[in-house]
PDB file of C-alpha atoms and ligand atoms in Angstrom:
ATOM      1  CA  MET A   1      32.601 -11.983  -5.553  1.00 75.00           C
ATOM      2  CA  GLN A   2      30.045 -12.240  -7.700  1.00 96.00           C
ATOM      3  CA  ARG A   3      27.048 -13.655  -6.460  1.00 98.00           C
ATOM      4  CA  LEU A   4      25.252 -14.763  -9.231  1.00 98.00           C
ATOM      5  CA  ARG A   5      28.393 -15.440 -11.480  1.00 97.00           C
ATOM      6  CA  ASP A   6      27.946 -17.954 -14.081  1.00 95.00           C
ATOM      7  CA  LYS A   7      23.650 -18.358 -13.654  1.00 98.00           C
ATOM      8  CA  VAL A   8      21.508 -17.574 -16.046  1.00 98.00           C
ATOM      9  CA  ALA A   9      18.598 -15.466 -15.571  1.00 99.00           C
ATOM     10  CA  ILE A  10      15.208 -14.735 -16.975  1.00 99.00           C
ATOM     11  CA  ILE A  11      13.250 -11.357 -16.037  1.00 99.00           C
ATOM     12  CA  THR A  12       9.380 -10.989 -17.224  1.00 99.00           C
ATOM     13  CA  GLY A  13       9.137  -7.058 -17.290  1.00 99.00           C
ATOM     14  CA  ALA A  14      12.524  -6.218 -17.070  1.00 99.00           C
ATOM     15  CA  GLY A  15      12.419  -3.344 -19.454  1.00 98.00           C
ATOM     16  CA  ARG A  16      11.384  -0.924 -16.752  1.00 98.00           C
ATOM     17  CA  GLY A  17      10.803  -0.252 -13.109  1.00 98.00           C
ATOM     18  CA  ILE A  18      11.412  -2.802 -10.630  1.00 98.00           C
ATOM     19  CA  GLY A  19      12.312  -5.496 -13.439  1.00 99.00           C
ATOM     20  CA  PHE A  20      14.823  -3.121 -14.867  1.00 98.00           C
ATOM     21  CA  ALA A  21      16.180  -2.484 -11.707  1.00 98.00           C
ATOM     22  CA  ALA A  22      16.786  -6.268 -10.971  1.00 99.00           C
ATOM     23  CA  ALA A  23      18.720  -6.696 -14.503  1.00 98.00           C
ATOM     24  CA  GLN A  24      20.664  -3.996 -13.365  1.00 98.00           C
ATOM     25  CA  ALA A  25      21.999  -5.652  -9.956  1.00 98.00           C
ATOM     26  CA  PHE A  26      22.022  -9.546 -11.522  1.00 98.00           C
ATOM     27  CA  ILE A  27      24.061  -8.311 -13.947  1.00 98.00           C
ATOM     28  CA  ARG A  28      26.298  -6.165 -11.826  1.00 98.00           C
ATOM     29  CA  GLU A  29      26.317  -9.954  -9.531  1.00 98.00           C
ATOM     30  CA  GLY A  30      27.584 -11.512 -12.889  1.00 98.00           C
ATOM     31  CA  ALA A  31      24.482 -13.223 -14.590  1.00 98.00           C
ATOM     32  CA  LYS A  32      23.613 -13.382 -18.257  1.00 98.00           C
ATOM     33  CA  VAL A  33      20.066 -11.532 -17.939  1.00 98.00           C
ATOM     34  CA  VAL A  34      16.836 -12.427 -20.338  1.00 99.00           C
ATOM     35  CA  ILE A  35      15.002  -9.447 -20.799  1.00 99.00           C
ATOM     36  CA  ALA A  36      11.347 -10.742 -21.835  1.00 99.00           C
ATOM     37  CA  GLU A  37       9.537  -7.417 -22.734  1.00 99.00           C
ATOM     38  CA  ILE A  38       6.370  -7.192 -24.715  1.00 99.00           C
ATOM     39  CA  ASN A  39       7.391  -3.534 -25.023  1.00 98.00           C
ATOM     40  CA  GLU A  40       9.856  -3.540 -27.734  1.00 98.00           C
ATOM     41  CA  GLU A  41      10.924   0.230 -27.382  1.00 98.00           C
ATOM     42  CA  LEU A  42      11.576  -0.139 -23.406  1.00 98.00           C
ATOM     43  CA  GLY A  43      13.664  -3.821 -23.903  1.00 98.00           C
ATOM     44  CA  ARG A  44      15.851  -2.656 -26.650  1.00 98.00           C
ATOM     45  CA  GLY A  45      16.454   0.790 -24.029  1.00 98.00           C
ATOM     46  CA  ALA A  46      17.058  -1.744 -21.497  1.00 98.00           C
ATOM     47  CA  GLU A  47      19.276  -4.341 -23.119  1.00 98.00           C
ATOM     48  CA  LYS A  48      21.346  -1.058 -24.483  1.00 98.00           C
ATOM     49  CA  LYS A  49      21.940   0.384 -21.301  1.00 98.00           C
ATOM     50  CA  LEU A  50      22.679  -3.278 -19.685  1.00 98.00           C
ATOM     51  CA  ARG A  51      25.496  -3.829 -21.998  1.00 98.00           C
ATOM     52  CA  ALA A  52      26.687  -0.546 -21.755  1.00 98.00           C
ATOM     53  CA  THR A  53      28.369  -1.288 -18.425  1.00 96.00           C
ATOM     54  CA  GLY A  54      29.748  -4.410 -19.852  1.00 96.00           C
ATOM     55  CA  GLY A  55      27.115  -7.108 -19.049  1.00 95.00           C
ATOM     56  CA  GLU A  56      25.374  -9.505 -20.556  1.00 97.00           C
ATOM     57  CA  ALA A  57      22.149  -9.210 -21.141  1.00 98.00           C
ATOM     58  CA  VAL A  58      19.787  -9.939 -24.218  1.00 98.00           C
ATOM     59  CA  PHE A  59      16.348  -8.393 -25.198  1.00 99.00           C
ATOM     60  CA  VAL A  60      13.996 -11.001 -26.226  1.00 99.00           C
ATOM     61  CA  ARG A  61      10.657  -9.987 -27.071  1.00 98.00           C
ATOM     62  CA  THR A  62       8.307 -11.720 -25.379  1.00 99.00           C
ATOM     63  CA  ASP A  63       4.214 -11.131 -24.651  1.00 99.00           C
ATOM     64  CA  CYS A  64       4.680 -13.767 -21.084  1.00 98.00           C
ATOM     65  CA  SER A  65       0.954 -14.376 -21.655  1.00 98.00           C
ATOM     66  CA  ASN A  66       1.559 -15.933 -25.255  1.00 99.00           C
ATOM     67  CA  SER A  67       2.063 -19.430 -24.865  1.00 99.00           C
ATOM     68  CA  ALA A  68       4.439 -19.737 -28.488  1.00 99.00           C
ATOM     69  CA  ASP A  69       6.183 -16.649 -27.509  1.00 99.00           C
ATOM     70  CA  VAL A  70       7.247 -17.977 -23.724  1.00 99.00           C
ATOM     71  CA  GLN A  71       7.714 -21.692 -25.640  1.00 99.00           C
ATOM     72  CA  GLY A  72      10.375 -19.009 -27.599  1.00 99.00           C
ATOM     73  CA  LEU A  73      12.034 -17.635 -24.968  1.00 99.00           C
ATOM     74  CA  MET A  74      12.838 -20.499 -23.159  1.00 99.00           C
ATOM     75  CA  VAL A  75      14.551 -22.140 -26.929  1.00 98.00           C
ATOM     76  CA  ARG A  76      16.259 -18.479 -27.171  1.00 98.00           C
ATOM     77  CA  THR A  77      17.826 -18.634 -24.074  1.00 99.00           C
ATOM     78  CA  GLU A  78      18.991 -22.478 -24.003  1.00 98.00           C
ATOM     79  CA  LYS A  79      20.231 -21.653 -27.335  1.00 98.00           C
ATOM     80  CA  LEU A  80      22.268 -18.447 -26.298  1.00 98.00           C
ATOM     81  CA  TYR A  81      23.411 -19.458 -23.045  1.00 98.00           C
ATOM     82  CA  GLY A  82      22.970 -23.314 -22.360  1.00 98.00           C
ATOM     83  CA  GLY A  83      20.627 -23.713 -19.270  1.00 98.00           C
ATOM     84  CA  LEU A  84      18.266 -21.267 -17.172  1.00 99.00           C
ATOM     85  CA  HIS A  85      19.040 -20.704 -12.836  1.00 99.00           C
ATOM     86  CA  VAL A  86      16.379 -17.738 -12.084  1.00 99.00           C
ATOM     87  CA  LEU A  87      13.004 -17.160 -13.388  1.00 99.00           C
ATOM     88  CA  TYR A  88      12.080 -14.111 -12.054  1.00 99.00           C
ATOM     89  CA  ASN A  89       8.097 -13.543 -12.538  1.00 99.00           C
ATOM     90  CA  ASN A  90       7.675  -9.628 -12.673  1.00 98.00           C
ATOM     91  CA  ALA A  91       5.281  -8.593 -15.649  1.00 98.00           C
ATOM     92  CA  SER A  92       1.714  -7.270 -14.892  1.00 98.00           C
ATOM     93  CA  VAL A  93      -0.887  -4.869 -15.411  1.00 98.00           C
ATOM     94  CA  PHE A  94      -2.445  -3.307 -13.370  1.00 96.00           C
ATOM     95  CA  LEU A  95      -5.322  -1.665 -15.639  1.00 96.00           C
ATOM     96  CA  ASN A  96      -6.055   2.052 -14.018  1.00 90.00           C
ATOM     97  CA  LYS A  97      -9.286   3.353 -15.003  1.00 90.00           C
ATOM     98  CA  LEU A  98     -10.798  -0.152 -16.267  1.00 96.00           C
ATOM     99  CA  ASP A  99      -9.757  -2.666 -13.059  1.00 96.00           C
ATOM    100  CA  GLY A 100     -12.388  -2.121 -10.444  1.00 96.00           C
ATOM    101  CA  PRO A 101     -14.763  -4.265  -8.440  1.00 97.00           C
ATOM    102  CA  VAL A 102     -16.460  -7.328  -9.796  1.00 98.00           C
ATOM    103  CA  SER A 103     -20.069  -5.988  -9.886  1.00 98.00           C
ATOM    104  CA  ASP A 104     -18.755  -2.905 -12.643  1.00 96.00           C
ATOM    105  CA  LEU A 105     -15.542  -5.325 -14.273  1.00 98.00           C
ATOM    106  CA  ALA A 106     -16.155  -6.038 -17.652  1.00 98.00           C
ATOM    107  CA  GLU A 107     -15.517  -9.409 -18.782  1.00 98.00           C
ATOM    108  CA  GLU A 108     -12.576  -8.557 -21.353  1.00 98.00           C
ATOM    109  CA  THR A 109     -10.577  -6.260 -18.383  1.00 98.00           C
ATOM    110  CA  TRP A 110     -11.186  -9.601 -15.871  1.00 98.00           C
ATOM    111  CA  ALA A 111      -9.950 -12.195 -18.758  1.00 98.00           C
ATOM    112  CA  LYS A 112      -7.209  -9.406 -19.931  1.00 98.00           C
ATOM    113  CA  VAL A 113      -5.066  -8.598 -16.011  1.00 98.00           C
ATOM    114  CA  LEU A 114      -5.590 -13.004 -15.519  1.00 98.00           C
ATOM    115  CA  ALA A 115      -3.565 -13.500 -18.731  1.00 98.00           C
ATOM    116  CA  VAL A 116      -1.154 -11.146 -18.225  1.00 98.00           C
ATOM    117  CA  ASN A 117      -0.468 -11.329 -14.025  1.00 98.00           C
ATOM    118  CA  LEU A 118      -1.237 -15.061 -13.714  1.00 99.00           C
ATOM    119  CA  ASN A 119      -1.186 -17.118 -16.996  1.00 99.00           C
ATOM    120  CA  SER A 120       2.323 -15.640 -17.586  1.00 99.00           C
ATOM    121  CA  VAL A 121       3.315 -16.970 -14.271  1.00 99.00           C
ATOM    122  CA  PHE A 122       1.678 -20.414 -15.393  1.00 99.00           C
ATOM    123  CA  LEU A 123       3.366 -20.511 -18.933  1.00 99.00           C
ATOM    124  CA  CYS A 124       6.963 -19.570 -17.742  1.00 99.00           C
ATOM    125  CA  CYS A 125       7.351 -21.875 -15.267  1.00 99.00           C
ATOM    126  CA  LYS A 126       5.440 -24.559 -17.485  1.00 99.00           C
ATOM    127  CA  TYR A 127       8.143 -24.196 -20.026  1.00 99.00           C
ATOM    128  CA  GLY A 128      10.993 -22.454 -17.289  1.00 99.00           C
ATOM    129  CA  ILE A 129      11.155 -24.624 -14.866  1.00 99.00           C
ATOM    130  CA  PRO A 130      11.887 -28.137 -16.886  1.00 98.00           C
ATOM    131  CA  LEU A 131      15.139 -25.900 -18.045  1.00 98.00           C
ATOM    132  CA  MET A 132      15.583 -25.372 -15.091  1.00 98.00           C
ATOM    133  CA  ILE A 133      16.101 -28.463 -13.395  1.00 98.00           C
ATOM    134  CA  ARG A 134      17.811 -30.105 -16.845  1.00 98.00           C
ATOM    135  CA  SER A 135      20.624 -27.339 -15.970  1.00 98.00           C
ATOM    136  CA  GLY A 136      20.548 -28.397 -12.231  1.00 98.00           C
ATOM    137  CA  GLY A 137      17.853 -27.111 -10.358  1.00 98.00           C
ATOM    138  CA  GLY A 138      17.432 -22.597  -9.625  1.00 98.00           C
ATOM    139  CA  SER A 139      15.325 -20.431  -7.987  1.00 99.00           C
ATOM    140  CA  VAL A 140      11.411 -18.775  -9.321  1.00 99.00           C
ATOM    141  CA  ILE A 141      10.946 -15.627  -7.518  1.00 99.00           C
ATOM    142  CA  ASN A 142       7.090 -14.865  -8.458  1.00 99.00           C
ATOM    143  CA  THR A 143       5.803 -11.344  -7.589  1.00 99.00           C
ATOM    144  CA  GLY A 144       2.548 -10.643  -5.189  1.00 98.00           C
ATOM    145  CA  SER A 145       1.349  -7.846  -3.721  1.00 98.00           C
ATOM    146  CA  SER A 146       0.165  -5.651  -1.328  1.00 97.00           C
ATOM    147  CA  ALA A 147      -3.550  -7.298  -2.743  1.00 97.00           C
ATOM    148  CA  SER A 148      -1.930 -10.189  -2.010  1.00 98.00           C
ATOM    149  CA  VAL A 149      -2.463 -10.124   1.670  1.00 96.00           C
ATOM    150  CA  MET A 150      -4.993  -7.792   2.080  1.00 96.00           C
ATOM    151  CA  GLY A 151      -8.459  -6.450   0.439  1.00 95.00           C
ATOM    152  CA  ILE A 152      -7.869  -3.212  -1.737  1.00 92.00           C
ATOM    153  CA  PRO A 153     -10.708  -1.663  -3.424  1.00 92.00           C
ATOM    154  CA  GLY A 154     -11.509  -0.979  -7.434  1.00 93.00           C
ATOM    155  CA  CYS A 155      -9.048  -4.075  -8.106  1.00 95.00           C
ATOM    156  CA  ASP A 156     -10.549  -6.829  -7.882  1.00 98.00           C
ATOM    157  CA  ALA A 157      -8.910  -8.462 -11.366  1.00 98.00           C
ATOM    158  CA  TYR A 158      -5.574  -7.190 -10.148  1.00 98.00           C
ATOM    159  CA  THR A 159      -5.959  -8.857  -6.410  1.00 98.00           C
ATOM    160  CA  ALA A 160      -7.425 -12.324  -7.555  1.00 98.00           C
ATOM    161  CA  THR A 161      -4.105 -12.485  -9.622  1.00 98.00           C
ATOM    162  CA  LYS A 162      -2.016 -11.408  -6.841  1.00 98.00           C
ATOM    163  CA  GLY A 163      -3.780 -13.679  -4.647  1.00 98.00           C
ATOM    164  CA  ALA A 164      -3.641 -16.582  -6.675  1.00 99.00           C
ATOM    165  CA  THR A 165       0.285 -15.963  -7.489  1.00 99.00           C
ATOM    166  CA  VAL A 166       0.942 -15.995  -4.095  1.00 98.00           C
ATOM    167  CA  ALA A 167      -1.058 -19.484  -3.361  1.00 98.00           C
ATOM    168  CA  LEU A 168       0.833 -20.756  -6.261  1.00 99.00           C
ATOM    169  CA  THR A 169       3.713 -20.124  -5.020  1.00 99.00           C
ATOM    170  CA  ARG A 170       3.555 -22.548  -2.193  1.00 98.00           C
ATOM    171  CA  SER A 171       2.207 -25.086  -4.256  1.00 98.00           C
ATOM    172  CA  MET A 172       5.640 -25.096  -6.761  1.00 99.00           C
ATOM    173  CA  ALA A 173       7.118 -24.927  -3.674  1.00 99.00           C
ATOM    174  CA  VAL A 174       6.462 -27.996  -2.607  1.00 98.00           C
ATOM    175  CA  GLU A 175       5.799 -29.827  -5.653  1.00 98.00           C
ATOM    176  CA  PHE A 176       9.509 -28.753  -7.089  1.00 99.00           C
ATOM    177  CA  GLY A 177      11.414 -28.465  -3.983  1.00 98.00           C
ATOM    178  CA  PRO A 178      12.494 -31.860  -4.383  1.00 98.00           C
ATOM    179  CA  ARG A 179      13.849 -31.439  -8.132  1.00 98.00           C
ATOM    180  CA  LYS A 180      16.186 -28.691  -6.717  1.00 98.00           C
ATOM    181  CA  VAL A 181      14.188 -25.780  -8.073  1.00 99.00           C
ATOM    182  CA  ARG A 182      13.050 -22.973  -4.732  1.00 99.00           C
ATOM    183  CA  VAL A 183      10.171 -21.238  -5.590  1.00 99.00           C
ATOM    184  CA  ASN A 184       9.282 -17.667  -3.097  1.00 99.00           C
ATOM    185  CA  CYS A 185       7.163 -14.609  -4.003  1.00 99.00           C
ATOM    186  CA  ILE A 186       7.849 -10.891  -3.636  1.00 99.00           C
ATOM    187  CA  CYS A 187       5.071  -9.076  -2.125  1.00 98.00           C
ATOM    188  CA  PRO A 188       5.832  -5.205  -2.709  1.00 98.00           C
ATOM    189  CA  ALA A 189       3.859  -2.533  -2.344  1.00 97.00           C
ATOM    190  CA  GLY A 190       4.314   1.421  -2.655  1.00 96.00           C
ATOM    191  CA  ILE A 191       7.563   1.115  -5.033  1.00 97.00           C
ATOM    192  CA  GLU A 192       8.029   4.046  -6.845  1.00 96.00           C
ATOM    193  CA  THR A 193       7.394   3.658 -10.748  1.00 97.00           C
ATOM    194  CA  GLU A 194       5.195   4.159 -13.563  1.00 95.00           C
ATOM    195  CA  MET A 195       2.653   1.239 -12.154  1.00 93.00           C
ATOM    196  CA  VAL A 196       2.073   3.191  -8.665  1.00 90.00           C
ATOM    197  CA  LYS A 197       1.727   6.189 -10.795  1.00 87.00           C
ATOM    198  CA  ALA A 198      -1.422   4.622 -12.492  1.00 83.00           C
ATOM    199  CA  SER A 199      -2.277   2.837  -9.034  1.00 82.00           C
ATOM    200  CA  ASN A 200      -1.772   6.124  -6.809  1.00 81.00           C
ATOM    201  CA  LEU A 201      -0.856   8.968  -8.072  1.00 78.00           C
ATOM    202  CA  ASP A 202      -2.829   8.996 -11.110  1.00 79.00           C
ATOM    203  CA  ASN A 203      -5.562   7.994  -8.889  1.00 76.00           C
ATOM    204  CA  PRO A 204      -8.417  11.052  -8.376  1.00 76.00           C
ATOM    205  CA  ASN A 205      -9.234   8.999  -4.602  1.00 76.00           C
ATOM    206  CA  PHE A 206      -5.245   8.435  -3.351  1.00 83.00           C
ATOM    207  CA  ASP A 207      -4.846  11.014  -0.516  1.00 85.00           C
ATOM    208  CA  ALA A 208      -1.130  11.303  -0.378  1.00 84.00           C
ATOM    209  CA  ALA A 209      -0.720  12.762   2.351  1.00 86.00           C
ATOM    210  CA  TYR A 210      -3.119   9.871   4.417  1.00 85.00           C
ATOM    211  CA  PHE A 211      -0.628   7.885   2.531  1.00 86.00           C
ATOM    212  CA  PHE A 212       2.642   9.220   3.560  1.00 87.00           C
ATOM    213  CA  LYS A 213       1.550   9.390   7.320  1.00 87.00           C
ATOM    214  CA  ARG A 214       0.532   6.096   7.422  1.00 89.00           C
ATOM    215  CA  ALA A 215       3.431   4.467   5.670  1.00 94.00           C
ATOM    216  CA  PRO A 216       5.998   3.251   9.112  1.00 96.00           C
ATOM    217  CA  LEU A 217       8.657   4.680   7.059  1.00 97.00           C
ATOM    218  CA  GLY A 218       6.529   7.476   5.730  1.00 95.00           C
ATOM    219  CA  ARG A 219       7.614   7.448   1.838  1.00 96.00           C
ATOM    220  CA  PHE A 220       7.664   5.040  -1.217  1.00 96.00           C
ATOM    221  CA  GLY A 221       9.958   2.634  -1.641  1.00 97.00           C
ATOM    222  CA  THR A 222      12.543   2.144  -4.609  1.00 98.00           C
ATOM    223  CA  PRO A 223      12.594  -0.455  -7.568  1.00 98.00           C
ATOM    224  CA  GLU A 224      16.374  -1.340  -6.296  1.00 98.00           C
ATOM    225  CA  GLU A 225      14.914  -1.771  -2.629  1.00 98.00           C
ATOM    226  CA  VAL A 226      12.741  -4.712  -3.874  1.00 98.00           C
ATOM    227  CA  ALA A 227      15.770  -6.026  -6.412  1.00 99.00           C
ATOM    228  CA  ASN A 228      18.182  -6.520  -3.599  1.00 98.00           C
ATOM    229  CA  LEU A 229      15.362  -8.829  -2.148  1.00 99.00           C
ATOM    230  CA  ALA A 230      15.072 -10.567  -5.433  1.00 99.00           C
ATOM    231  CA  LEU A 231      18.739 -10.959  -6.075  1.00 99.00           C
ATOM    232  CA  PHE A 232      19.052 -12.778  -2.768  1.00 98.00           C
ATOM    233  CA  LEU A 233      16.240 -15.297  -3.432  1.00 99.00           C
ATOM    234  CA  ALA A 234      18.169 -15.349  -7.083  1.00 99.00           C
ATOM    235  CA  SER A 235      21.754 -16.481  -5.299  1.00 98.00           C
ATOM    236  CA  ASP A 236      22.626 -19.332  -3.052  1.00 98.00           C
ATOM    237  CA  GLU A 237      22.181 -17.268  -0.248  1.00 98.00           C
ATOM    238  CA  SER A 238      18.552 -18.090  -0.152  1.00 98.00           C
ATOM    239  CA  SER A 239      19.753 -21.964  -0.363  1.00 98.00           C
ATOM    240  CA  TYR A 240      17.110 -22.738   2.613  1.00 98.00           C
ATOM    241  CA  LEU A 241      14.367 -20.236   1.297  1.00 98.00           C
ATOM    242  CA  ASN A 242      11.308 -22.277  -0.642  1.00 99.00           C
ATOM    243  CA  GLY A 243       7.950 -21.063  -0.288  1.00 99.00           C
ATOM    244  CA  ALA A 244       8.188 -18.120   1.204  1.00 99.00           C
ATOM    245  CA  ILE A 245       6.032 -15.093   0.743  1.00 98.00           C
ATOM    246  CA  ILE A 246       8.184 -11.922   1.430  1.00 98.00           C
ATOM    247  CA  ARG A 247       6.586  -8.408   1.755  1.00 98.00           C
ATOM    248  CA  ALA A 248       9.022  -5.759   0.340  1.00 98.00           C
ATOM    249  CA  ASP A 249       6.662  -3.047   1.438  1.00 98.00           C
ATOM    250  CA  GLY A 250       8.480  -0.593   4.667  1.00 97.00           C
ATOM    251  CA  GLY A 251       5.447  -2.144   6.563  1.00 97.00           C
ATOM    252  CA  ILE A 252       2.797  -0.562   4.571  1.00 96.00           C
ATOM    253  CA  THR A 253       0.573  -3.934   4.775  1.00 96.00           C
ATOM    254  CA  VAL A 254       0.911  -4.257   8.570  1.00 96.00           C
ATOM    255  CA  ALA A 255       0.690  -0.845  10.029  1.00 95.00           C
ATOM    256  CA  PRO A 256      -2.515  -0.252  11.649  1.00 89.00           C
ATOM    257  CA  ILE A 257      -5.439   2.431  10.677  1.00 79.00           C
ATOM    258  CA  SER A 258      -4.955   5.245  12.071  1.00 68.00           C
TER     259      SER A 258
HETATM  260  N1  NAD B  16       5.212  -0.747  -7.826  1.00 52.23           N
HETATM  261  C1  NAD B  16       4.684  -0.937  -6.667  1.00 52.23           C
HETATM  262  O1  NAD B  16       4.179  -0.208  -5.883  1.00 52.23           O
HETATM  263  C2  NAD B  16       3.914  -2.406  -6.893  1.00 52.23           C
HETATM  264  C3  NAD B  16       2.944  -2.837  -5.993  1.00 52.23           C
HETATM  265  C4  NAD B  16       2.385  -4.144  -5.590  1.00 52.23           C
HETATM  266  C5  NAD B  16       3.203  -5.164  -6.729  1.00 52.23           C
HETATM  267  N2  NAD B  16       3.828  -4.861  -8.081  1.00 52.23           N
HETATM  268  C6  NAD B  16       4.447  -6.191  -8.860  1.00 52.23           C
HETATM  269  O2  NAD B  16       5.819  -5.768  -8.980  1.00 52.23           O
HETATM  270  C7  NAD B  16       5.652  -6.022 -10.481  1.00 52.23           C
HETATM  271  C8  NAD B  16       6.960  -4.877 -10.846  1.00 52.23           C
HETATM  272  O3  NAD B  16       6.007  -3.905 -11.133  1.00 52.23           O
HETATM  273  P1  NAD B  16       6.563  -2.806 -11.921  1.00 52.23           P
HETATM  274  O4  NAD B  16       5.823  -1.145 -10.594  1.00 52.23           O
HETATM  275  O5  NAD B  16       8.107  -2.319 -12.187  1.00 52.23           O
HETATM  276  O6  NAD B  16       6.024  -1.866 -12.881  1.00 52.23           O
HETATM  277  P2  NAD B  16       6.207  -1.479 -13.908  1.00 52.23           P
HETATM  278  O7  NAD B  16       4.490  -1.021 -14.630  1.00 52.23           O
HETATM  279  O8  NAD B  16       6.867  -0.064 -14.179  1.00 52.23           O
HETATM  280  O9  NAD B  16       6.969  -2.369 -14.633  1.00 52.23           O
HETATM  281  C9  NAD B  16       5.766  -3.499 -15.394  1.00 52.23           C
HETATM  282  C10 NAD B  16       6.652  -3.936 -16.818  1.00 52.23           C
HETATM  283  O10 NAD B  16       5.851  -5.160 -17.132  1.00 52.23           O
HETATM  284  C11 NAD B  16       6.253  -5.398 -19.040  1.00 52.23           C
HETATM  285  N3  NAD B  16       5.039  -5.777 -19.693  1.00 52.23           N
HETATM  286  C12 NAD B  16       3.677  -5.591 -19.089  1.00 52.23           C
HETATM  287  N4  NAD B  16       2.669  -6.541 -20.066  1.00 52.23           N
HETATM  288  C13 NAD B  16       3.879  -8.116 -20.335  1.00 52.23           C
HETATM  289  C14 NAD B  16       3.631  -8.917 -20.871  1.00 52.23           C
HETATM  290  N5  NAD B  16       2.158  -9.168 -21.172  1.00 52.23           N
HETATM  291  N6  NAD B  16       4.932  -9.585 -21.237  1.00 52.23           N
HETATM  292  C15 NAD B  16       6.098  -9.002 -20.851  1.00 52.23           C
HETATM  293  N7  NAD B  16       6.306  -7.867 -19.840  1.00 52.23           N
HETATM  294  C16 NAD B  16       4.918  -7.036 -19.653  1.00 52.23           C
HETATM  295  C17 NAD B  16       5.657  -4.174 -18.733  1.00 52.23           C
HETATM  296  O11 NAD B  16       5.858  -2.926 -20.468  1.00 52.23           O
HETATM  297  C18 NAD B  16       7.092  -2.880 -18.163  1.00 52.23           C
HETATM  298  O12 NAD B  16       7.806  -2.858 -18.351  1.00 52.23           O
HETATM  299  C19 NAD B  16       4.460  -6.322 -10.883  1.00 52.23           C
HETATM  300  O13 NAD B  16       4.129  -7.381 -10.775  1.00 52.23           O
HETATM  301  C20 NAD B  16       3.579  -5.710 -10.012  1.00 52.23           C
HETATM  302  O14 NAD B  16       2.236  -6.252 -10.136  1.00 52.23           O
HETATM  303  C21 NAD B  16       4.401  -3.512  -7.575  1.00 52.23           C
END
């Protein structure tokens, strides 16, 4: 049985990484997927690969921090597929070399990170949730991070957005539960993507040997391992989960410092 049959899903930042893996999983389970991606080349590439598997996927070039783009995305989704059941707010940036401690942080960096990582969630929910309610309800999946649950030096702007996303998840869960929209949040860490390359592997201060010794599973996670959780949250199998903040990090954020 296809777990997302007849469901329409928007995944932001689905051009690569976790978002693309989620698009593959959602399509495999019968969903129609809208790839809301800022990068034209990544978006078109993802659409092509997904369609090659026989899936129903469409790329809508979207800067999720831009209100007009997000409004256009919702209009296009409704026109194409008649409704919306899953909104996966996955797009974010980690501005390696620009992000840092508040005392050293340029105001433009702060503004840019808040716009892409947090305003995007606000805008996609502001314009997506009314469509979900008109479609009979659905599932919003937000994206936090290890930075949502612990202090990580050197990325205060990113951390602020990921903490706020968790808080917003809780309040939206309470607000929209009665209208049949569930809101949950995945907090990944150590998932092998371009972002982890920028935040860890390309960082001269990243101590890979220490990381792998300290990580309880002793390895990075794969985008597919997060996509499996997103699939569960998108499907009706998670029908009693609302306001849940779930870590997908192999236990990194609960491990003792050794
Ligand atoms: N990889 C990890 O270990 C890790 C850890 C913690 C949190 N996360 C979170 O998981 C999510 C996915 O991360 P990833 O590792 O797959 O990242 P990634 O950098 O590989 O992919 C992010 C995608 O978002 C797109 N994007 C960026 N700005 C956008 C915008 N304004 N509008 C639309 N699309 C935009 C990018 O083009 C890219 O395709 C992010 O929210 C990230 O913060 C990842």
